[in-house]
Amino acid sequence: MPTCNHCGTQWKWWQTLKRSFTISPSLPCPNCEKEQFVTKRSKKKSGLLGFVFPLTLPIVTMLQVPVTLILVIYPSLFVLLVSLYPFLIKFSNEEEFMF
């Protein structure tokens, strides 16, 4: 779980997930309300999660997995990836640009 760089408070899983769905690049700490920014490395790690679905599609096609099983696997995979996301996040005091 991420930790605030200002006050040292460890964020809860639900707080991290909830605040991650904002448009703003900064996330206010739930304890001290100081702005926190997701690190460049965390952005790259979480970006790789988006490739799981396209990468599994050829495998599912080659194995000729039935559609009913796909309708169970993909939502389950989505829930798993969303639940893992807060564990990949680390914060910095300044915004780090990707490039």
PDB file of N, CA and C in Angstrom:
ATOM      1  N   MET A   1       0.828  -1.175   0.000  1.00  0.00           N
ATOM      2  CA  MET A   1       0.000   0.000   0.000  1.00  0.00           C
ATOM      3  C   MET A   1       0.880   1.250   0.000  1.00  0.00           C
ATOM      4  N   PRO A   2       0.414   2.290  -0.667  1.00  0.00           N
ATOM      5  CA  PRO A   2       1.208   3.523  -0.694  1.00  0.00           C
ATOM      6  C   PRO A   2       1.214   4.226   0.659  1.00  0.00           C
ATOM      7  N   THR A   3       2.267   4.996   0.873  1.00  0.00           N
ATOM      8  CA  THR A   3       2.431   5.744   2.113  1.00  0.00           C
ATOM      9  C   THR A   3       2.638   7.217   1.768  1.00  0.00           C
ATOM     10  N   CYS A   4       1.998   8.091   2.529  1.00  0.00           N
ATOM     11  CA  CYS A   4       2.144   9.535   2.330  1.00  0.00           C
ATOM     12  C   CYS A   4       3.574   9.945   2.667  1.00  0.00           C
ATOM     13  N   ASN A   5       4.181  10.717   1.799  1.00  0.00           N
ATOM     14  CA  ASN A   5       5.547  11.188   2.032  1.00  0.00           C
ATOM     15  C   ASN A   5       5.621  12.312   3.058  1.00  0.00           C
ATOM     16  N   HIS A   6       4.505  12.979   3.321  1.00  0.00           N
ATOM     17  CA  HIS A   6       4.495  14.090   4.272  1.00  0.00           C
ATOM     18  C   HIS A   6       4.276  13.624   5.705  1.00  0.00           C
ATOM     19  N   CYS A   7       3.202  12.855   5.932  1.00  0.00           N
ATOM     20  CA  CYS A   7       2.855  12.465   7.300  1.00  0.00           C
ATOM     21  C   CYS A   7       3.162  11.001   7.602  1.00  0.00           C
ATOM     22  N   GLY A   8       3.494  10.213   6.590  1.00  0.00           N
ATOM     23  CA  GLY A   8       3.838   8.814   6.815  1.00  0.00           C
ATOM     24  C   GLY A   8       2.655   7.877   6.979  1.00  0.00           C
ATOM     25  N   THR A   9       1.454   8.377   6.748  1.00  0.00           N
ATOM     26  CA  THR A   9       0.261   7.551   6.878  1.00  0.00           C
ATOM     27  C   THR A   9       0.175   6.558   5.723  1.00  0.00           C
ATOM     28  N   GLN A  10      -0.071   5.306   6.072  1.00  0.00           N
ATOM     29  CA  GLN A  10      -0.258   4.303   5.026  1.00  0.00           C
ATOM     30  C   GLN A  10      -1.720   4.341   4.595  1.00  0.00           C
ATOM     31  N   TRP A  11      -1.906   4.479   3.286  1.00  0.00           N
ATOM     32  CA  TRP A  11      -3.257   4.541   2.749  1.00  0.00           C
ATOM     33  C   TRP A  11      -3.909   3.172   2.828  1.00  0.00           C
ATOM     34  N   LYS A  12      -5.199   3.174   2.987  1.00  0.00           N
ATOM     35  CA  LYS A  12      -5.953   1.921   2.969  1.00  0.00           C
ATOM     36  C   LYS A  12      -6.229   1.537   1.525  1.00  0.00           C
ATOM     37  N   TRP A  13      -6.501   0.258   1.312  1.00  0.00           N
ATOM     38  CA  TRP A  13      -6.752  -0.264  -0.033  1.00  0.00           C
ATOM     39  C   TRP A  13      -7.894   0.491  -0.694  1.00  0.00           C
ATOM     40  N   TRP A  14      -8.998   0.660   0.007  1.00  0.00           N
ATOM     41  CA  TRP A  14     -10.173   1.302  -0.570  1.00  0.00           C
ATOM     42  C   TRP A  14      -9.906   2.772  -0.877  1.00  0.00           C
ATOM     43  N   GLN A  15      -9.192   3.465  -0.007  1.00  0.00           N
ATOM     44  CA  GLN A  15      -8.874   4.877  -0.245  1.00  0.00           C
ATOM     45  C   GLN A  15      -8.025   5.026  -1.502  1.00  0.00           C
ATOM     46  N   THR A  16      -7.056   4.154  -1.657  1.00  0.00           N
ATOM     47  CA  THR A  16      -6.178   4.213  -2.825  1.00  0.00           C
ATOM     48  C   THR A  16      -6.954   3.962  -4.098  1.00  0.00           C
ATOM     49  N   LEU A  17      -7.783   2.949  -4.084  1.00  0.00           N
ATOM     50  CA  LEU A  17      -8.570   2.608  -5.267  1.00  0.00           C
ATOM     51  C   LEU A  17      -9.548   3.727  -5.614  1.00  0.00           C
ATOM     52  N   LYS A  18     -10.231   4.238  -4.628  1.00  0.00           N
ATOM     53  CA  LYS A  18     -11.229   5.293  -4.843  1.00  0.00           C
ATOM     54  C   LYS A  18     -10.590   6.570  -5.398  1.00  0.00           C
ATOM     55  N   ARG A  19      -9.491   6.981  -4.829  1.00  0.00           N
ATOM     56  CA  ARG A  19      -8.844   8.228  -5.252  1.00  0.00           C
ATOM     57  C   ARG A  19      -8.091   8.071  -6.564  1.00  0.00           C
ATOM     58  N   SER A  20      -7.830   6.846  -6.977  1.00  0.00           N
ATOM     59  CA  SER A  20      -7.126   6.611  -8.242  1.00  0.00           C
ATOM     60  C   SER A  20      -8.006   6.880  -9.452  1.00  0.00           C
ATOM     61  N   PHE A  21      -9.311   6.926  -9.260  1.00  0.00           N
ATOM     62  CA  PHE A  21     -10.230   7.145 -10.371  1.00  0.00           C
ATOM     63  C   PHE A  21     -10.551   8.619 -10.588  1.00  0.00           C
ATOM     64  N   THR A  22      -9.700   9.503 -10.083  1.00  0.00           N
ATOM     65  CA  THR A  22      -9.900  10.929 -10.314  1.00  0.00           C
ATOM     66  C   THR A  22      -9.131  11.372 -11.554  1.00  0.00           C
ATOM     67  N   ILE A  23      -9.510  12.489 -12.106  1.00  0.00           N
ATOM     68  CA  ILE A  23      -8.857  13.028 -13.298  1.00  0.00           C
ATOM     69  C   ILE A  23      -7.581  13.783 -12.921  1.00  0.00           C
ATOM     70  N   SER A  24      -7.554  14.334 -11.745  1.00  0.00           N
ATOM     71  CA  SER A  24      -6.418  15.141 -11.295  1.00  0.00           C
ATOM     72  C   SER A  24      -5.156  14.286 -11.197  1.00  0.00           C
ATOM     73  N   PRO A  25      -3.990  14.840 -11.563  1.00  0.00           N
ATOM     74  CA  PRO A  25      -2.745  14.076 -11.455  1.00  0.00           C
ATOM     75  C   PRO A  25      -2.275  13.896 -10.007  1.00  0.00           C
ATOM     76  N   SER A  26      -2.810  14.704  -9.106  1.00  0.00           N
ATOM     77  CA  SER A  26      -2.407  14.589  -7.709  1.00  0.00           C
ATOM     78  C   SER A  26      -3.526  13.939  -6.902  1.00  0.00           C
ATOM     79  N   LEU A  27      -3.118  13.255  -5.839  1.00  0.00           N
ATOM     80  CA  LEU A  27      -4.068  12.611  -4.950  1.00  0.00           C
ATOM     81  C   LEU A  27      -3.857  13.164  -3.549  1.00  0.00           C
ATOM     82  N   PRO A  28      -4.871  13.778  -2.943  1.00  0.00           N
ATOM     83  CA  PRO A  28      -4.697  14.325  -1.599  1.00  0.00           C
ATOM     84  C   PRO A  28      -4.656  13.203  -0.549  1.00  0.00           C
ATOM     85  N   CYS A  29      -3.739  13.324   0.377  1.00  0.00           N
ATOM     86  CA  CYS A  29      -3.624  12.350   1.458  1.00  0.00           C
ATOM     87  C   CYS A  29      -4.892  12.388   2.303  1.00  0.00           C
ATOM     88  N   PRO A  30      -5.449  11.237   2.678  1.00  0.00           N
ATOM     89  CA  PRO A  30      -6.661  11.244   3.494  1.00  0.00           C
ATOM     90  C   PRO A  30      -6.427  11.766   4.914  1.00  0.00           C
ATOM     91  N   ASN A  31      -5.179  11.812   5.360  1.00  0.00           N
ATOM     92  CA  ASN A  31      -4.878  12.261   6.713  1.00  0.00           C
ATOM     93  C   ASN A  31      -4.494  13.742   6.754  1.00  0.00           C
ATOM     94  N   CYS A  32      -3.466  14.133   5.982  1.00  0.00           N
ATOM     95  CA  CYS A  32      -2.959  15.509   6.054  1.00  0.00           C
ATOM     96  C   CYS A  32      -3.398  16.383   4.884  1.00  0.00           C
ATOM     97  N   GLU A  33      -4.048  15.790   3.881  1.00  0.00           N
ATOM     98  CA  GLU A  33      -4.563  16.497   2.697  1.00  0.00           C
ATOM     99  C   GLU A  33      -3.465  17.118   1.824  1.00  0.00           C
ATOM    100  N   LYS A  34      -2.204  16.745   2.021  1.00  0.00           N
ATOM    101  CA  LYS A  34      -1.124  17.207   1.142  1.00  0.00           C
ATOM    102  C   LYS A  34      -1.196  16.437  -0.169  1.00  0.00           C
ATOM    103  N   GLU A  35      -0.819  17.099  -1.246  1.00  0.00           N
ATOM    104  CA  GLU A  35      -0.883  16.492  -2.568  1.00  0.00           C
ATOM    105  C   GLU A  35       0.219  15.435  -2.740  1.00  0.00           C
ATOM    106  N   GLN A  36      -0.168  14.280  -3.252  1.00  0.00           N
ATOM    107  CA  GLN A  36       0.752  13.196  -3.537  1.00  0.00           C
ATOM    108  C   GLN A  36       0.650  12.875  -5.027  1.00  0.00           C
ATOM    109  N   PHE A  37       1.740  12.477  -5.622  1.00  0.00           N
ATOM    110  CA  PHE A  37       1.763  12.146  -7.041  1.00  0.00           C
ATOM    111  C   PHE A  37       2.254  10.715  -7.215  1.00  0.00           C
ATOM    112  N   VAL A  38       1.649  10.009  -8.150  1.00  0.00           N
ATOM    113  CA  VAL A  38       2.062   8.643  -8.442  1.00  0.00           C
ATOM    114  C   VAL A  38       3.416   8.702  -9.145  1.00  0.00           C
ATOM    115  N   THR A  39       4.348   7.852  -8.728  1.00  0.00           N
ATOM    116  CA  THR A  39       5.687   7.862  -9.321  1.00  0.00           C
ATOM    117  C   THR A  39       5.653   7.354 -10.762  1.00  0.00           C
ATOM    118  N   LYS A  40       6.673   7.711 -11.488  1.00  0.00           N
ATOM    119  CA  LYS A  40       6.810   7.306 -12.885  1.00  0.00           C
ATOM    120  C   LYS A  40       6.847   5.769 -12.998  1.00  0.00           C
ATOM    121  N   ARG A  41       7.582   5.143 -12.110  1.00  0.00           N
ATOM    122  CA  ARG A  41       7.685   3.681 -12.131  1.00  0.00           C
ATOM    123  C   ARG A  41       6.327   3.017 -11.851  1.00  0.00           C
ATOM    124  N   SER A  42       5.559   3.568 -10.930  1.00  0.00           N
ATOM    125  CA  SER A  42       4.230   3.030 -10.628  1.00  0.00           C
ATOM    126  C   SER A  42       3.293   3.181 -11.819  1.00  0.00           C
ATOM    127  N   LYS A  43       3.414   4.300 -12.525  1.00  0.00           N
ATOM    128  CA  LYS A  43       2.588   4.510 -13.715  1.00  0.00           C
ATOM    129  C   LYS A  43       2.906   3.463 -14.777  1.00  0.00           C
ATOM    130  N   LYS A  44       4.189   3.146 -14.928  1.00  0.00           N
ATOM    131  CA  LYS A  44       4.581   2.137 -15.913  1.00  0.00           C
ATOM    132  C   LYS A  44       4.059   0.761 -15.518  1.00  0.00           C
ATOM    133  N   LYS A  45       4.184   0.410 -14.243  1.00  0.00           N
ATOM    134  CA  LYS A  45       3.695  -0.882 -13.772  1.00  0.00           C
ATOM    135  C   LYS A  45       2.188  -1.012 -13.976  1.00  0.00           C
ATOM    136  N   SER A  46       1.463   0.023 -13.594  1.00  0.00           N
ATOM    137  CA  SER A  46       0.007  -0.040 -13.728  1.00  0.00           C
ATOM    138  C   SER A  46      -0.415   0.002 -15.196  1.00  0.00           C
ATOM    139  N   GLY A  47       0.373   0.640 -16.028  1.00  0.00           N
ATOM    140  CA  GLY A  47       0.090   0.665 -17.459  1.00  0.00           C
ATOM    141  C   GLY A  47       0.213  -0.714 -18.085  1.00  0.00           C
ATOM    142  N   LEU A  48       1.113  -1.520 -17.555  1.00  0.00           N
ATOM    143  CA  LEU A  48       1.277  -2.888 -18.061  1.00  0.00           C
ATOM    144  C   LEU A  48       0.054  -3.762 -17.774  1.00  0.00           C
ATOM    145  N   LEU A  49      -0.695  -3.415 -16.741  1.00  0.00           N
ATOM    146  CA  LEU A  49      -1.910  -4.181 -16.442  1.00  0.00           C
ATOM    147  C   LEU A  49      -2.920  -4.110 -17.590  1.00  0.00           C
ATOM    148  N   GLY A  50      -2.901  -3.006 -18.300  1.00  0.00           N
ATOM    149  CA  GLY A  50      -3.827  -2.834 -19.420  1.00  0.00           C
ATOM    150  C   GLY A  50      -3.538  -3.764 -20.585  1.00  0.00           C
ATOM    151  N   PHE A  51      -2.339  -4.316 -20.634  1.00  0.00           N
ATOM    152  CA  PHE A  51      -1.974  -5.219 -21.725  1.00  0.00           C
ATOM    153  C   PHE A  51      -2.372  -6.675 -21.460  1.00  0.00           C
ATOM    154  N   VAL A  52      -2.851  -6.964 -20.277  1.00  0.00           N
ATOM    155  CA  VAL A  52      -3.210  -8.342 -19.948  1.00  0.00           C
ATOM    156  C   VAL A  52      -4.329  -8.848 -20.846  1.00  0.00           C
ATOM    157  N   PHE A  53      -5.344  -8.042 -21.041  1.00  0.00           N
ATOM    158  CA  PHE A  53      -6.477  -8.479 -21.861  1.00  0.00           C
ATOM    159  C   PHE A  53      -6.087  -8.719 -23.318  1.00  0.00           C
ATOM    160  N   PRO A  54      -5.424  -7.778 -23.979  1.00  0.00           N
ATOM    161  CA  PRO A  54      -5.028  -8.041 -25.371  1.00  0.00           C
ATOM    162  C   PRO A  54      -4.058  -9.207 -25.515  1.00  0.00           C
ATOM    163  N   LEU A  55      -3.216  -9.434 -24.527  1.00  0.00           N
ATOM    164  CA  LEU A  55      -2.261 -10.535 -24.608  1.00  0.00           C
ATOM    165  C   LEU A  55      -2.908 -11.899 -24.401  1.00  0.00           C
ATOM    166  N   THR A  56      -3.977 -11.934 -23.640  1.00  0.00           N
ATOM    167  CA  THR A  56      -4.658 -13.215 -23.417  1.00  0.00           C
ATOM    168  C   THR A  56      -5.603 -13.582 -24.559  1.00  0.00           C
ATOM    169  N   LEU A  57      -5.985 -12.614 -25.339  1.00  0.00           N
ATOM    170  CA  LEU A  57      -6.923 -12.876 -26.435  1.00  0.00           C
ATOM    171  C   LEU A  57      -6.401 -13.901 -27.438  1.00  0.00           C
ATOM    172  N   PRO A  58      -5.146 -13.817 -27.923  1.00  0.00           N
ATOM    173  CA  PRO A  58      -4.656 -14.854 -28.848  1.00  0.00           C
ATOM    174  C   PRO A  58      -4.606 -16.249 -28.208  1.00  0.00           C
ATOM    175  N   ILE A  59      -4.283 -16.290 -26.930  1.00  0.00           N
ATOM    176  CA  ILE A  59      -4.226 -17.583 -26.238  1.00  0.00           C
ATOM    177  C   ILE A  59      -5.611 -18.208 -26.161  1.00  0.00           C
ATOM    178  N   VAL A  60      -6.589 -17.396 -25.808  1.00  0.00           N
ATOM    179  CA  VAL A  60      -7.966 -17.873 -25.723  1.00  0.00           C
ATOM    180  C   VAL A  60      -8.452 -18.335 -27.090  1.00  0.00           C
ATOM    181  N   THR A  61      -8.079 -17.627 -28.134  1.00  0.00           N
ATOM    182  CA  THR A  61      -8.483 -17.976 -29.489  1.00  0.00           C
ATOM    183  C   THR A  61      -7.820 -19.279 -29.939  1.00  0.00           C
ATOM    184  N   MET A  62      -6.532 -19.415 -29.677  1.00  0.00           N
ATOM    185  CA  MET A  62      -5.818 -20.629 -30.082  1.00  0.00           C
ATOM    186  C   MET A  62      -6.338 -21.865 -29.354  1.00  0.00           C
ATOM    187  N   LEU A  63      -6.689 -21.709 -28.096  1.00  0.00           N
ATOM    188  CA  LEU A  63      -7.187 -22.843 -27.315  1.00  0.00           C
ATOM    189  C   LEU A  63      -8.671 -23.114 -27.552  1.00  0.00           C
ATOM    190  N   GLN A  64      -9.322 -22.261 -28.328  1.00  0.00           N
ATOM    191  CA  GLN A  64     -10.744 -22.376 -28.647  1.00  0.00           C
ATOM    192  C   GLN A  64     -11.595 -22.515 -27.386  1.00  0.00           C
ATOM    193  N   VAL A  65     -11.378 -21.583 -26.486  1.00  0.00           N
ATOM    194  CA  VAL A  65     -12.116 -21.560 -25.229  1.00  0.00           C
ATOM    195  C   VAL A  65     -13.567 -21.180 -25.518  1.00  0.00           C
ATOM    196  N   PRO A  66     -14.529 -21.905 -24.935  1.00  0.00           N
ATOM    197  CA  PRO A  66     -15.947 -21.576 -25.158  1.00  0.00           C
ATOM    198  C   PRO A  66     -16.292 -20.164 -24.665  1.00  0.00           C
ATOM    199  N   VAL A  67     -17.236 -19.551 -25.330  1.00  0.00           N
ATOM    200  CA  VAL A  67     -17.640 -18.180 -25.016  1.00  0.00           C
ATOM    201  C   VAL A  67     -18.137 -18.062 -23.575  1.00  0.00           C
ATOM    202  N   THR A  68     -18.844 -19.051 -23.094  1.00  0.00           N
ATOM    203  CA  THR A  68     -19.353 -18.987 -21.714  1.00  0.00           C
ATOM    204  C   THR A  68     -18.206 -18.937 -20.706  1.00  0.00           C
ATOM    205  N   LEU A  69     -17.127 -19.655 -21.000  1.00  0.00           N
ATOM    206  CA  LEU A  69     -15.972 -19.622 -20.113  1.00  0.00           C
ATOM    207  C   LEU A  69     -15.263 -18.269 -20.198  1.00  0.00           C
ATOM    208  N   ILE A  70     -15.207 -17.703 -21.384  1.00  0.00           N
ATOM    209  CA  ILE A  70     -14.613 -16.376 -21.558  1.00  0.00           C
ATOM    210  C   ILE A  70     -15.397 -15.331 -20.769  1.00  0.00           C
ATOM    211  N   LEU A  71     -16.726 -15.463 -20.750  1.00  0.00           N
ATOM    212  CA  LEU A  71     -17.574 -14.530 -20.011  1.00  0.00           C
ATOM    213  C   LEU A  71     -17.384 -14.650 -18.507  1.00  0.00           C
ATOM    214  N   VAL A  72     -16.777 -15.718 -18.062  1.00  0.00           N
ATOM    215  CA  VAL A  72     -16.445 -15.883 -16.645  1.00  0.00           C
ATOM    216  C   VAL A  72     -15.005 -15.435 -16.383  1.00  0.00           C
ATOM    217  N   ILE A  73     -14.097 -15.784 -17.283  1.00  0.00           N
ATOM    218  CA  ILE A  73     -12.677 -15.500 -17.087  1.00  0.00           C
ATOM    219  C   ILE A  73     -12.369 -14.006 -17.138  1.00  0.00           C
ATOM    220  N   TYR A  74     -12.860 -13.312 -18.157  1.00  0.00           N
ATOM    221  CA  TYR A  74     -12.498 -11.902 -18.321  1.00  0.00           C
ATOM    222  C   TYR A  74     -13.020 -10.992 -17.206  1.00  0.00           C
ATOM    223  N   PRO A  75     -14.266 -11.120 -16.770  1.00  0.00           N
ATOM    224  CA  PRO A  75     -14.679 -10.286 -15.621  1.00  0.00           C
ATOM    225  C   PRO A  75     -13.895 -10.620 -14.349  1.00  0.00           C
ATOM    226  N   SER A  76     -13.583 -11.901 -14.159  1.00  0.00           N
ATOM    227  CA  SER A  76     -12.797 -12.294 -12.990  1.00  0.00           C
ATOM    228  C   SER A  76     -11.387 -11.717 -13.067  1.00  0.00           C
ATOM    229  N   LEU A  77     -10.808 -11.745 -14.232  1.00  0.00           N
ATOM    230  CA  LEU A  77      -9.482 -11.181 -14.452  1.00  0.00           C
ATOM    231  C   LEU A  77      -9.494  -9.676 -14.218  1.00  0.00           C
ATOM    232  N   PHE A  78     -10.540  -9.010 -14.664  1.00  0.00           N
ATOM    233  CA  PHE A  78     -10.678  -7.573 -14.458  1.00  0.00           C
ATOM    234  C   PHE A  78     -10.729  -7.241 -12.963  1.00  0.00           C
ATOM    235  N   VAL A  79     -11.533  -7.986 -12.220  1.00  0.00           N
ATOM    236  CA  VAL A  79     -11.648  -7.756 -10.772  1.00  0.00           C
ATOM    237  C   VAL A  79     -10.303  -7.996 -10.092  1.00  0.00           C
ATOM    238  N   LEU A  80      -9.598  -9.028 -10.516  1.00  0.00           N
ATOM    239  CA  LEU A  80      -8.285  -9.324  -9.946  1.00  0.00           C
ATOM    240  C   LEU A  80      -7.301  -8.185 -10.213  1.00  0.00           C
ATOM    241  N   LEU A  81      -7.265  -7.687 -11.436  1.00  0.00           N
ATOM    242  CA  LEU A  81      -6.333  -6.622 -11.788  1.00  0.00           C
ATOM    243  C   LEU A  81      -6.655  -5.321 -11.058  1.00  0.00           C
ATOM    244  N   VAL A  82      -7.932  -4.992 -10.949  1.00  0.00           N
ATOM    245  CA  VAL A  82      -8.330  -3.771 -10.233  1.00  0.00           C
ATOM    246  C   VAL A  82      -7.994  -3.899  -8.749  1.00  0.00           C
ATOM    247  N   SER A  83      -8.149  -5.094  -8.189  1.00  0.00           N
ATOM    248  CA  SER A  83      -7.839  -5.266  -6.772  1.00  0.00           C
ATOM    249  C   SER A  83      -6.336  -5.246  -6.500  1.00  0.00           C
ATOM    250  N   LEU A  84      -5.519  -5.594  -7.487  1.00  0.00           N
ATOM    251  CA  LEU A  84      -4.064  -5.549  -7.324  1.00  0.00           C
ATOM    252  C   LEU A  84      -3.496  -4.142  -7.515  1.00  0.00           C
ATOM    253  N   TYR A  85      -4.202  -3.299  -8.221  1.00  0.00           N
ATOM    254  CA  TYR A  85      -3.707  -1.961  -8.563  1.00  0.00           C
ATOM    255  C   TYR A  85      -3.207  -1.156  -7.356  1.00  0.00           C
ATOM    256  N   PRO A  86      -3.944  -1.068  -6.243  1.00  0.00           N
ATOM    257  CA  PRO A  86      -3.444  -0.265  -5.113  1.00  0.00           C
ATOM    258  C   PRO A  86      -2.108  -0.748  -4.548  1.00  0.00           C
ATOM    259  N   PHE A  87      -1.774  -2.008  -4.730  1.00  0.00           N
ATOM    260  CA  PHE A  87      -0.507  -2.526  -4.216  1.00  0.00           C
ATOM    261  C   PHE A  87       0.684  -2.108  -5.083  1.00  0.00           C
ATOM    262  N   LEU A  88       0.435  -1.640  -6.294  1.00  0.00           N
ATOM    263  CA  LEU A  88       1.504  -1.229  -7.199  1.00  0.00           C
ATOM    264  C   LEU A  88       1.860   0.253  -7.085  1.00  0.00           C
ATOM    265  N   ILE A  89       1.052   1.006  -6.371  1.00  0.00           N
ATOM    266  CA  ILE A  89       1.193   2.459  -6.312  1.00  0.00           C
ATOM    267  C   ILE A  89       2.218   2.888  -5.263  1.00  0.00           C
ATOM    268  N   LYS A  90       3.083   3.790  -5.664  1.00  0.00           N
ATOM    269  CA  LYS A  90       4.013   4.475  -4.768  1.00  0.00           C
ATOM    270  C   LYS A  90       3.874   5.970  -5.049  1.00  0.00           C
ATOM    271  N   PHE A  91       4.101   6.788  -4.024  1.00  0.00           N
ATOM    272  CA  PHE A  91       3.921   8.230  -4.154  1.00  0.00           C
ATOM    273  C   PHE A  91       5.244   8.990  -4.088  1.00  0.00           C
ATOM    274  N   SER A  92       5.211  10.183  -4.696  1.00  0.00           N
ATOM    275  CA  SER A  92       6.312  11.137  -4.578  1.00  0.00           C
ATOM    276  C   SER A  92       5.710  12.500  -4.273  1.00  0.00           C
ATOM    277  N   ASN A  93       6.553  13.434  -3.855  1.00  0.00           N
ATOM    278  CA  ASN A  93       6.073  14.786  -3.536  1.00  0.00           C
ATOM    279  C   ASN A  93       5.918  15.651  -4.766  1.00  0.00           C
ATOM    280  N   GLU A  94       6.588  15.269  -5.842  1.00  0.00           N
ATOM    281  CA  GLU A  94       6.534  16.054  -7.089  1.00  0.00           C
ATOM    282  C   GLU A  94       6.038  15.174  -8.223  1.00  0.00           C
ATOM    283  N   GLU A  95       5.406  15.806  -9.182  1.00  0.00           N
ATOM    284  CA  GLU A  95       4.906  15.061 -10.341  1.00  0.00           C
ATOM    285  C   GLU A  95       6.085  14.673 -11.238  1.00  0.00           C
ATOM    286  N   GLU A  96       6.133  13.408 -11.595  1.00  0.00           N
ATOM    287  CA  GLU A  96       7.167  12.893 -12.491  1.00  0.00           C
ATOM    288  C   GLU A  96       6.514  12.631 -13.837  1.00  0.00           C
ATOM    289  N   PHE A  97       7.036  13.232 -14.876  1.00  0.00           N
ATOM    290  CA  PHE A  97       6.460  13.054 -16.196  1.00  0.00           C
ATOM    291  C   PHE A  97       6.972  11.767 -16.825  1.00  0.00           C
ATOM    292  N   MET A  98       6.171  11.180 -17.677  1.00  0.00           N
ATOM    293  CA  MET A  98       6.491   9.882 -18.258  1.00  0.00           C
ATOM    294  C   MET A  98       7.675   9.943 -19.211  1.00  0.00           C
ATOM    295  N   PHE A  99       7.865  11.046 -19.904  1.00  0.00           N
ATOM    296  CA  PHE A  99       8.918  11.108 -20.917  1.00  0.00           C
ATOM    297  C   PHE A  99       9.962  12.124 -20.592  1.00  0.00           C
TER     298      PHE A  99
END
